mmCIF file of C-alpha atoms and ligand atoms in Angstrom:
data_model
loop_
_atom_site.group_PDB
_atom_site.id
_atom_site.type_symbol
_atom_site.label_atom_id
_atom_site.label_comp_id
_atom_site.label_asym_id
_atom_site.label_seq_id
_atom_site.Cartn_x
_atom_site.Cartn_y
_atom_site.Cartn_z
ATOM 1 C CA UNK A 1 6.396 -11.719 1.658
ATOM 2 C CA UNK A 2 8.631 -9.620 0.234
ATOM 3 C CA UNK A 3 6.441 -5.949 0.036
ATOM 4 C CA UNK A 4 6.290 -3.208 -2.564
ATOM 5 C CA UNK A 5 8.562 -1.009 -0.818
ATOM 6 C CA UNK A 6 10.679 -2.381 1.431
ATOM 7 C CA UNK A 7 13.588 -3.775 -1.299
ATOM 8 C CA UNK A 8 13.753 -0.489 -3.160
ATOM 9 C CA UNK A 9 16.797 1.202 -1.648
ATOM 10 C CA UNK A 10 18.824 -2.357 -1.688
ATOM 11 C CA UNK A 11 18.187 -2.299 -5.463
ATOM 12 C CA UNK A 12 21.873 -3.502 -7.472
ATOM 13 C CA UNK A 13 20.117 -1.578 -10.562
ATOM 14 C CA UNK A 14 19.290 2.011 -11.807
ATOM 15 C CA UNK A 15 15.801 3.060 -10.366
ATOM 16 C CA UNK A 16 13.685 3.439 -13.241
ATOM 17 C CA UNK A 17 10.367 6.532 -13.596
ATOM 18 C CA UNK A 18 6.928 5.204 -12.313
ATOM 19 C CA UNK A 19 5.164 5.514 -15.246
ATOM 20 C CA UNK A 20 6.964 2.671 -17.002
ATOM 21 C CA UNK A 21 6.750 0.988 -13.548
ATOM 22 C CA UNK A 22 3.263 1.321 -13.226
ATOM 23 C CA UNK A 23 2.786 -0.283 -16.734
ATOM 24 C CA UNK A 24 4.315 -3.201 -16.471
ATOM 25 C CA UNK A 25 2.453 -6.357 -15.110
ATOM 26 C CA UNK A 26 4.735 -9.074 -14.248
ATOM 27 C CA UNK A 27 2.819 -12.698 -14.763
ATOM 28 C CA UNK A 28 3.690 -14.966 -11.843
ATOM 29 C CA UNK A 29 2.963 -18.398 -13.855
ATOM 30 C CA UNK A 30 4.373 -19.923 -10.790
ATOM 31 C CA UNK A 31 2.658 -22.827 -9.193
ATOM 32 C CA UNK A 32 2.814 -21.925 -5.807
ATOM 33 C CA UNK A 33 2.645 -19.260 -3.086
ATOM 34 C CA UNK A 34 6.241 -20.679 -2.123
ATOM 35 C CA UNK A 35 7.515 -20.089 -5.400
ATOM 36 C CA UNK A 36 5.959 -16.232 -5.176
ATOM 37 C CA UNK A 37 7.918 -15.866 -1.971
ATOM 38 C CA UNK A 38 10.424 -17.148 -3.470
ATOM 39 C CA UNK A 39 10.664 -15.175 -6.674
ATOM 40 C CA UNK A 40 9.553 -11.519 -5.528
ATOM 41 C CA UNK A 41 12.439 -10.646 -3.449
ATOM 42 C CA UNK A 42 14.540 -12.099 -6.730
ATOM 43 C CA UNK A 43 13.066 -8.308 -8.545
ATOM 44 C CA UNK A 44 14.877 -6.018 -5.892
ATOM 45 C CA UNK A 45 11.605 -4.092 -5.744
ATOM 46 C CA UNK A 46 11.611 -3.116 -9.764
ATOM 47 C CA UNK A 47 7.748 -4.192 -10.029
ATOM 48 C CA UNK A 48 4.768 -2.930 -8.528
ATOM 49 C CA UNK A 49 2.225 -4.990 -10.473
ATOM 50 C CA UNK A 50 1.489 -8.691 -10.896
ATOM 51 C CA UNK A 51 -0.820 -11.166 -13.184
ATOM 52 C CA UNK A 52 -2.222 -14.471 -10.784
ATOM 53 C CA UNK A 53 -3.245 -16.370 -13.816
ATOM 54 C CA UNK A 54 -4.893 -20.001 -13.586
ATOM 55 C CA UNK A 55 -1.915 -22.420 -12.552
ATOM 56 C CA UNK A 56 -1.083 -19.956 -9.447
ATOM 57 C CA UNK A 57 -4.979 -19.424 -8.516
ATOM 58 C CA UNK A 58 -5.996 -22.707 -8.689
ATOM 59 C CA UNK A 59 -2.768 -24.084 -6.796
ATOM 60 C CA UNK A 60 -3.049 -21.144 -4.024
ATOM 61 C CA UNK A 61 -6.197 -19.899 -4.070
ATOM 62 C CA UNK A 62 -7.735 -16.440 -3.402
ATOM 63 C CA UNK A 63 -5.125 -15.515 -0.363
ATOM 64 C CA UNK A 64 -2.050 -14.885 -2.755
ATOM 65 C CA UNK A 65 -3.906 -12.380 -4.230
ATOM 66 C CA UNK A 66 -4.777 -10.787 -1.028
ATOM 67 C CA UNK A 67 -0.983 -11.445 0.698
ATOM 68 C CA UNK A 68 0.367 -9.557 -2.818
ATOM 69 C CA UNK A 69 -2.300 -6.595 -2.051
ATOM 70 C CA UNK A 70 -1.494 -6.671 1.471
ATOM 71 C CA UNK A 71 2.192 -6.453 0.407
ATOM 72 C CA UNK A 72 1.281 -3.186 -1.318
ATOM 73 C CA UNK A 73 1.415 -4.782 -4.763
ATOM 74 C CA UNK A 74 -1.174 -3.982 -7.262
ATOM 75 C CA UNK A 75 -2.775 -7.278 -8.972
ATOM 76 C CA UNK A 76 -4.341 -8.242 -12.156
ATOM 77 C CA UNK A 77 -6.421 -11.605 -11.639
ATOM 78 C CA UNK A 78 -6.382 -13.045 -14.941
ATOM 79 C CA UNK A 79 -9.101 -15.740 -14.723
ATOM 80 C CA UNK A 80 -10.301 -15.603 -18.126
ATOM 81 C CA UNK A 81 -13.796 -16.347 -17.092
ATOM 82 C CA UNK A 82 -15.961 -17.895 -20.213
ATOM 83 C CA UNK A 83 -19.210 -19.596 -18.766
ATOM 84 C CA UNK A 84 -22.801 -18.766 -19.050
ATOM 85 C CA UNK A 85 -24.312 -15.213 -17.656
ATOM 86 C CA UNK A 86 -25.731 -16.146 -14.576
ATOM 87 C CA UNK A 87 -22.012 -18.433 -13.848
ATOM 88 C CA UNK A 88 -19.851 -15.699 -14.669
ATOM 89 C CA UNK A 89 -21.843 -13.120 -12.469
ATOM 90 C CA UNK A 90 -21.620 -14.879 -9.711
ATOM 91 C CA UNK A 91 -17.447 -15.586 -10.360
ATOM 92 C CA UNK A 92 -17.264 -11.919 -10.531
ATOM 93 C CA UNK A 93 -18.610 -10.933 -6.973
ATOM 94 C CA UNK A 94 -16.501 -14.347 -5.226
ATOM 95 C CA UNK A 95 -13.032 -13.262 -7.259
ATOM 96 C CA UNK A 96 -13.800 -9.127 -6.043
ATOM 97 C CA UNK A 97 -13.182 -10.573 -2.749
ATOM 98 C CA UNK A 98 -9.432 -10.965 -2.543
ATOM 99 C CA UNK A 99 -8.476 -7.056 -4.032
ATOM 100 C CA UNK A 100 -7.233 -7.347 -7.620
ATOM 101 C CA UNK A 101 -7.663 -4.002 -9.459
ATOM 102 C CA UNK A 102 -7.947 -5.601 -12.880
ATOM 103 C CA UNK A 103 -10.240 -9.292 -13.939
ATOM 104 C CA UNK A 104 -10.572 -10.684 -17.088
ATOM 105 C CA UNK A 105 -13.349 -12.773 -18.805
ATOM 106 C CA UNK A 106 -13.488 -13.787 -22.538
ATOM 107 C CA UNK A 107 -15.491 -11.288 -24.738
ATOM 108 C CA UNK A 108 -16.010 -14.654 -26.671
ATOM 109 C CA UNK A 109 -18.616 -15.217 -23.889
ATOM 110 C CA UNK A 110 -20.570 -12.912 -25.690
ATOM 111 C CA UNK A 111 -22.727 -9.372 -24.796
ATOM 112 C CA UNK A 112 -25.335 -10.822 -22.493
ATOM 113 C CA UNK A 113 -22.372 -13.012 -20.173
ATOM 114 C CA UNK A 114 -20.474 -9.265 -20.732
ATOM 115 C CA UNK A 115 -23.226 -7.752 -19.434
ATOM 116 C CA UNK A 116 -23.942 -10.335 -16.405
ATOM 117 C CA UNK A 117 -20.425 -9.645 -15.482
ATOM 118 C CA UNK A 118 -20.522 -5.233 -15.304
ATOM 119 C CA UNK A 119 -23.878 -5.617 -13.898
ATOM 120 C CA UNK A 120 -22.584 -7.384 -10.864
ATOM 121 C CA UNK A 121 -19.238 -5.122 -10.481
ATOM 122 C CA UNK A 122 -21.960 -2.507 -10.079
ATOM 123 C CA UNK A 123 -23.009 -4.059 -7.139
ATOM 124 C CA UNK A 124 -20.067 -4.145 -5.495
ATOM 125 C CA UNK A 125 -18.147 -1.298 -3.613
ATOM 126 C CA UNK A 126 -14.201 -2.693 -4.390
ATOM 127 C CA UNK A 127 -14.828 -4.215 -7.887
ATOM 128 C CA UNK A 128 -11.487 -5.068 -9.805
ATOM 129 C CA UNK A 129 -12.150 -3.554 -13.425
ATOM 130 C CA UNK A 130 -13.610 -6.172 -15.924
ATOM 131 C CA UNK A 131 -10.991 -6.367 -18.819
ATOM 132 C CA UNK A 132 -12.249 -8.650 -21.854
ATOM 133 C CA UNK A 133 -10.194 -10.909 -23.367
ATOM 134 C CA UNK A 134 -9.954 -10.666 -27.609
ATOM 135 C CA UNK A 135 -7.955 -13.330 -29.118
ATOM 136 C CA UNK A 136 -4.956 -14.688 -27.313
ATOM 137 C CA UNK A 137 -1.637 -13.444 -28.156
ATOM 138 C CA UNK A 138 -0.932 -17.449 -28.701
ATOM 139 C CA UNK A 139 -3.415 -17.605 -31.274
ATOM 140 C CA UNK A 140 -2.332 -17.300 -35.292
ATOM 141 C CA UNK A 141 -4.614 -17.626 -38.375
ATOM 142 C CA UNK A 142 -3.969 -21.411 -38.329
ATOM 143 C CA UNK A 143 -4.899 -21.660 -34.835
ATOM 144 C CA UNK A 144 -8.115 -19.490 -35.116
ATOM 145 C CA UNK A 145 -9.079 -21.437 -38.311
ATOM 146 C CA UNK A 146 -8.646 -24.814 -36.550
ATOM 147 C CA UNK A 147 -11.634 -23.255 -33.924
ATOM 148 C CA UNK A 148 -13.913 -22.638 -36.964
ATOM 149 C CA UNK A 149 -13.554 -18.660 -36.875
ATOM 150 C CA UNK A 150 -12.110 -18.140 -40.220
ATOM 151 C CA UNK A 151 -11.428 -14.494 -39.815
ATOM 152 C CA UNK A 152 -8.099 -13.224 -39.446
ATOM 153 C CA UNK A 153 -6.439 -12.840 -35.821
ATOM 154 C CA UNK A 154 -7.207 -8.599 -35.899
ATOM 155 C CA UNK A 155 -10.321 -8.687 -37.570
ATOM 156 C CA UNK A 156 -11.646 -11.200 -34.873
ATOM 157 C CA UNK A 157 -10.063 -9.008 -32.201
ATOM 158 C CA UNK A 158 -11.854 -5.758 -33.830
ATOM 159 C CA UNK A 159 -15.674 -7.628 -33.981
ATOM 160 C CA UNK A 160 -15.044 -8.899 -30.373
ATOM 161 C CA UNK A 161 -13.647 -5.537 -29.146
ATOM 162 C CA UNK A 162 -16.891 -3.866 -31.060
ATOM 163 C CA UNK A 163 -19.181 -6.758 -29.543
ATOM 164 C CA UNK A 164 -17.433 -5.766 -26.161
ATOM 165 C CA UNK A 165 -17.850 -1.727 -26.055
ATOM 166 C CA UNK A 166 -21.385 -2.227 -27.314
ATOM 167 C CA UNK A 167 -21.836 -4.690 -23.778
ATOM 168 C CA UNK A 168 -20.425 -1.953 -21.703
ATOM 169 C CA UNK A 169 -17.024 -2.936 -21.160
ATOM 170 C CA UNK A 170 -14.146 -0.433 -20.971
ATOM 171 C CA UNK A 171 -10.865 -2.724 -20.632
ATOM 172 C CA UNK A 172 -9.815 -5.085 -23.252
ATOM 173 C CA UNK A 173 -6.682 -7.580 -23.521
ATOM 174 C CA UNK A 174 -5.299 -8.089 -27.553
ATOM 175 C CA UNK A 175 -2.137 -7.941 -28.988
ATOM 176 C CA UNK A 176 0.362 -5.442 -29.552
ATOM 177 C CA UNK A 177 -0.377 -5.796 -33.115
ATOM 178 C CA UNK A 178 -4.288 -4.703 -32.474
ATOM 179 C CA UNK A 179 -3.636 -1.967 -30.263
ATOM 180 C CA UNK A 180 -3.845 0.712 -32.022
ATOM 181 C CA UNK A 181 -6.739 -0.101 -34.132
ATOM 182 C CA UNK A 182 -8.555 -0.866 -30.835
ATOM 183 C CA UNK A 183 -7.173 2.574 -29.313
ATOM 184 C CA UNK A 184 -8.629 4.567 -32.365
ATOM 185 C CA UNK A 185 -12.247 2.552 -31.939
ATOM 186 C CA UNK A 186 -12.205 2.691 -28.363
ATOM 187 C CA UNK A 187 -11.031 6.102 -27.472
ATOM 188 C CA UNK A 188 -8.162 7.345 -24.867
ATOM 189 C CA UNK A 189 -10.362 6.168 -21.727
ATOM 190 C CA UNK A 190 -10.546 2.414 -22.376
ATOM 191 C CA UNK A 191 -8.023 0.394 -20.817
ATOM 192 C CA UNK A 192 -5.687 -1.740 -22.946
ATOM 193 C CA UNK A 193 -3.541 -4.155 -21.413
ATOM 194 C CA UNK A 194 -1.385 -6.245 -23.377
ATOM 195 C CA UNK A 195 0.522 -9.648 -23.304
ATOM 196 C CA UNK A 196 3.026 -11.211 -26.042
ATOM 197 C CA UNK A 197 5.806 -9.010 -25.190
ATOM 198 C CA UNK A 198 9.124 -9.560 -25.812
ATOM 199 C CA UNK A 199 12.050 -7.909 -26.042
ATOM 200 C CA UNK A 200 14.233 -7.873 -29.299
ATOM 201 C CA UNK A 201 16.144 -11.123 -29.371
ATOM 202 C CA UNK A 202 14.416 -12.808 -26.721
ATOM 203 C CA UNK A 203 12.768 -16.558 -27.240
ATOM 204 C CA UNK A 204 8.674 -16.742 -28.335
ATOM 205 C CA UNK A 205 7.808 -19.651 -26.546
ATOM 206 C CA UNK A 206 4.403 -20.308 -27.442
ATOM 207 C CA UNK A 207 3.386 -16.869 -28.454
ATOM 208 C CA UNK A 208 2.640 -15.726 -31.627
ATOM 209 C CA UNK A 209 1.489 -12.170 -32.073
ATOM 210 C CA UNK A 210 4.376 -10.606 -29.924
ATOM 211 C CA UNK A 211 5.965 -7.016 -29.992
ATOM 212 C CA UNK A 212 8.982 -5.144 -28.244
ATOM 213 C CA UNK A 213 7.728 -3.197 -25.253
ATOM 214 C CA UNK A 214 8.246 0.113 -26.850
ATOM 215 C CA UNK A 215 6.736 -0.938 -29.779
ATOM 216 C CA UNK A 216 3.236 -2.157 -27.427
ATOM 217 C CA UNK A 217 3.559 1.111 -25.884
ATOM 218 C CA UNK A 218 4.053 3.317 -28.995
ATOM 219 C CA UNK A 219 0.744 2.064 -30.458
ATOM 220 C CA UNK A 220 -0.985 2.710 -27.296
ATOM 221 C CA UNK A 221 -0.520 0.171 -24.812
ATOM 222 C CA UNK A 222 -1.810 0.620 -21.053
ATOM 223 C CA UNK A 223 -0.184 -2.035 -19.395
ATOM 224 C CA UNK A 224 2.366 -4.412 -20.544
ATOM 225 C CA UNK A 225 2.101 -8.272 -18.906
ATOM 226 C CA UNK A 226 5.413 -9.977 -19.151
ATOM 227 C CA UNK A 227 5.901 -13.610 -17.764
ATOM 228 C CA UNK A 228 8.268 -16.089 -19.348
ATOM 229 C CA UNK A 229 11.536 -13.447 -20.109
ATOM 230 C CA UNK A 230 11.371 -11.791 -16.291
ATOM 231 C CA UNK A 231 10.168 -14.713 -14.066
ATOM 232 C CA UNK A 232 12.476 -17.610 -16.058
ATOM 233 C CA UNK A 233 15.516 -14.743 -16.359
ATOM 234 C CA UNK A 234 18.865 -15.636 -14.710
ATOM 235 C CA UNK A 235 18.650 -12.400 -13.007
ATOM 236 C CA UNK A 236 14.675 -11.492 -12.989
ATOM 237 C CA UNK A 237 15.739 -8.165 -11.521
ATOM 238 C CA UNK A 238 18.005 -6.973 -14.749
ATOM 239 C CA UNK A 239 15.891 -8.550 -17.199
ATOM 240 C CA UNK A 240 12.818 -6.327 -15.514
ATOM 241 C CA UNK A 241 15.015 -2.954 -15.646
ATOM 242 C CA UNK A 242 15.556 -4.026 -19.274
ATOM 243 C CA UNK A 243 11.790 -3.963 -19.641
ATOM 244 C CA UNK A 244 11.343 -0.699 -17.656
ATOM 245 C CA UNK A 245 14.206 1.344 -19.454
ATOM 246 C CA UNK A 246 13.149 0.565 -22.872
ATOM 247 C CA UNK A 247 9.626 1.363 -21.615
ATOM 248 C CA UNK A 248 10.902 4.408 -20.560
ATOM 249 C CA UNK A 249 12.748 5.316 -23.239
ATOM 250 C CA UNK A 250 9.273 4.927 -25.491
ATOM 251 C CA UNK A 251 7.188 7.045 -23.039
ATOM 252 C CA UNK A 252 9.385 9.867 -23.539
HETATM 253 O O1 C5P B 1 5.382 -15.758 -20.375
HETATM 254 P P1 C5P B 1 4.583 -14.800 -21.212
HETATM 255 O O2 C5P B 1 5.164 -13.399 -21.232
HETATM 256 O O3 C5P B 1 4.283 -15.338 -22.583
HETATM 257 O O4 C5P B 1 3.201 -14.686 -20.420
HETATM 258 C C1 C5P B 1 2.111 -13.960 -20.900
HETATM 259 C C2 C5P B 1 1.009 -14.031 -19.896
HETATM 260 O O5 C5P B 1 -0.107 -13.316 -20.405
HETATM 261 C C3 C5P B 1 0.518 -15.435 -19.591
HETATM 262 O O6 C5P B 1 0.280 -15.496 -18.189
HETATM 263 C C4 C5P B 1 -0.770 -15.590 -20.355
HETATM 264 O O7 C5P B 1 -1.717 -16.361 -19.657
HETATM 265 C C5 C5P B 1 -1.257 -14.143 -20.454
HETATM 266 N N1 C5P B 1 -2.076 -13.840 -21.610
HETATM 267 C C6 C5P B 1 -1.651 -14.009 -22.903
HETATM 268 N N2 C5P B 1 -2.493 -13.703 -23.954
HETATM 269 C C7 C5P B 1 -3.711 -13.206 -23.728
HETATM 270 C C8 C5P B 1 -4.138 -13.011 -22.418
HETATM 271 C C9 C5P B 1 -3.285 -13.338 -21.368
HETATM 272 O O8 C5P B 1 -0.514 -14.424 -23.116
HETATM 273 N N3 C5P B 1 -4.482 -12.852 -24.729
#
């Protein structure tokens, strides 16, 4: 597999400062470990993180997480976990296994199944951090409404964020357009990563509460997780240095 390091110097475009690099999270939505193989050398070494979501887990299991980490890639194992306490504790100690840094569950779970889930990172000496999971970036009003939660999308993402920090939980995952509410509640030490970006200009696909990347960063982003306009680009490696100089540009 194609490693963090080893394509740097063959790079075709400008090198770009670690701290944008080390923000962005690049969502293989892939459905194989071929298709990672495939795709990574495809960045010329302009990412050091990566999202395993559900279609690339449950096609290739635990071990691309750990090939990725033994790669030297940092990953975020977004697995969304929603299930009762004693389910979701249990999920947390098998998926600490493979090495991710970052896990997500659904603060819709609620406090107790939040609380399941820190109590058994505790127990653990390598425990990814738990991230919980608002509202999806996917999700509008409309959609919300249609799941019987008539508030809007940020006031939802504000109770469950509350519900959250009251369980423990120091990571969240909302929307560029909740970040900086969340930042001000949560203070500078909680982690917020956040997906629905795109770049001006640049299709929605199915999301609906998007932003630019400076404009996730400027309200006081962590991370960034971009899938659809790197991974689906003509030329992944451009579109990501696109990503990384506007982040760049922000952070300064
Ligand atoms: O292709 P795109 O950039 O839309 O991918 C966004 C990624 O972030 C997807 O893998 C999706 O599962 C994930 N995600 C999201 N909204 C959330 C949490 C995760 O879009 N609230």
């Amino acid at each position: 597999m194609e490693t963090a390091h080893n394509s740097a110097s063959t790079s075709s475009v400008n090198p770009v400062i670690p701290a944008a690099r080390d923000r962005l999270i690049v969502a293989l939505d892939l459905p194989a470990i071929q298709s990672v193989r495939q795709f990574l050398p495809r960045l010329e070494g302009q990412c050091r993180w990566f999202k395993v979501g559900l279609e690339l887990f449950i096609a290739a299991g635990p071990s691309v997480v750990s090939e990725l980490v033994a790669s030297g890639f940092s990953v975020f194992l977004d697995l969304k976990l929603h299930d009762i306490p004693n389910t979701v504790a249990g999920a947390v100690k098998s998926a600490s296994a493979c090495g991710a840094s970052m896990l997500t569950l659904h603060a819709s779970g609620g406090p107790q199944m939040m609380q399941a889930a820190l109590e058994a990172a505790a127990t653990l000496p390598n425990a990814p951090k738990l991230l919980a999971v608002t509202v999806l970036t996917s999700m509008n009003a409309q959609q919300l409404h249609a799941t019987g939660v008539m508030q809007q999308p940020a006031e939802q993402v504000e109770l469950l964020a509350r519900m959250g920090l009251a369980a423990g939980m120091r990571g969240f995952v909302c929307s560029a357009q909740e970040t900086a509410r969340l930042r001000d509640i949560a203070g500078a030490d909680v982690t917020l990563v956040i997906p629905g970006i795109r770049p001006a200009g640049v299709a929605l696909d199915d999301q609906k509460r998007v932003a630019t990347p400076a404009d996730a960063l400027r309200n006081g982003a962590n991370f960034l997780v971009v899938g659809r306009p790197i991974v689906q680009a003509e030329n992944p490696a451009m579109a990501a240095a696109s990503i990384l100089t506007e982040m760049e540009a922000a952070l300064a």
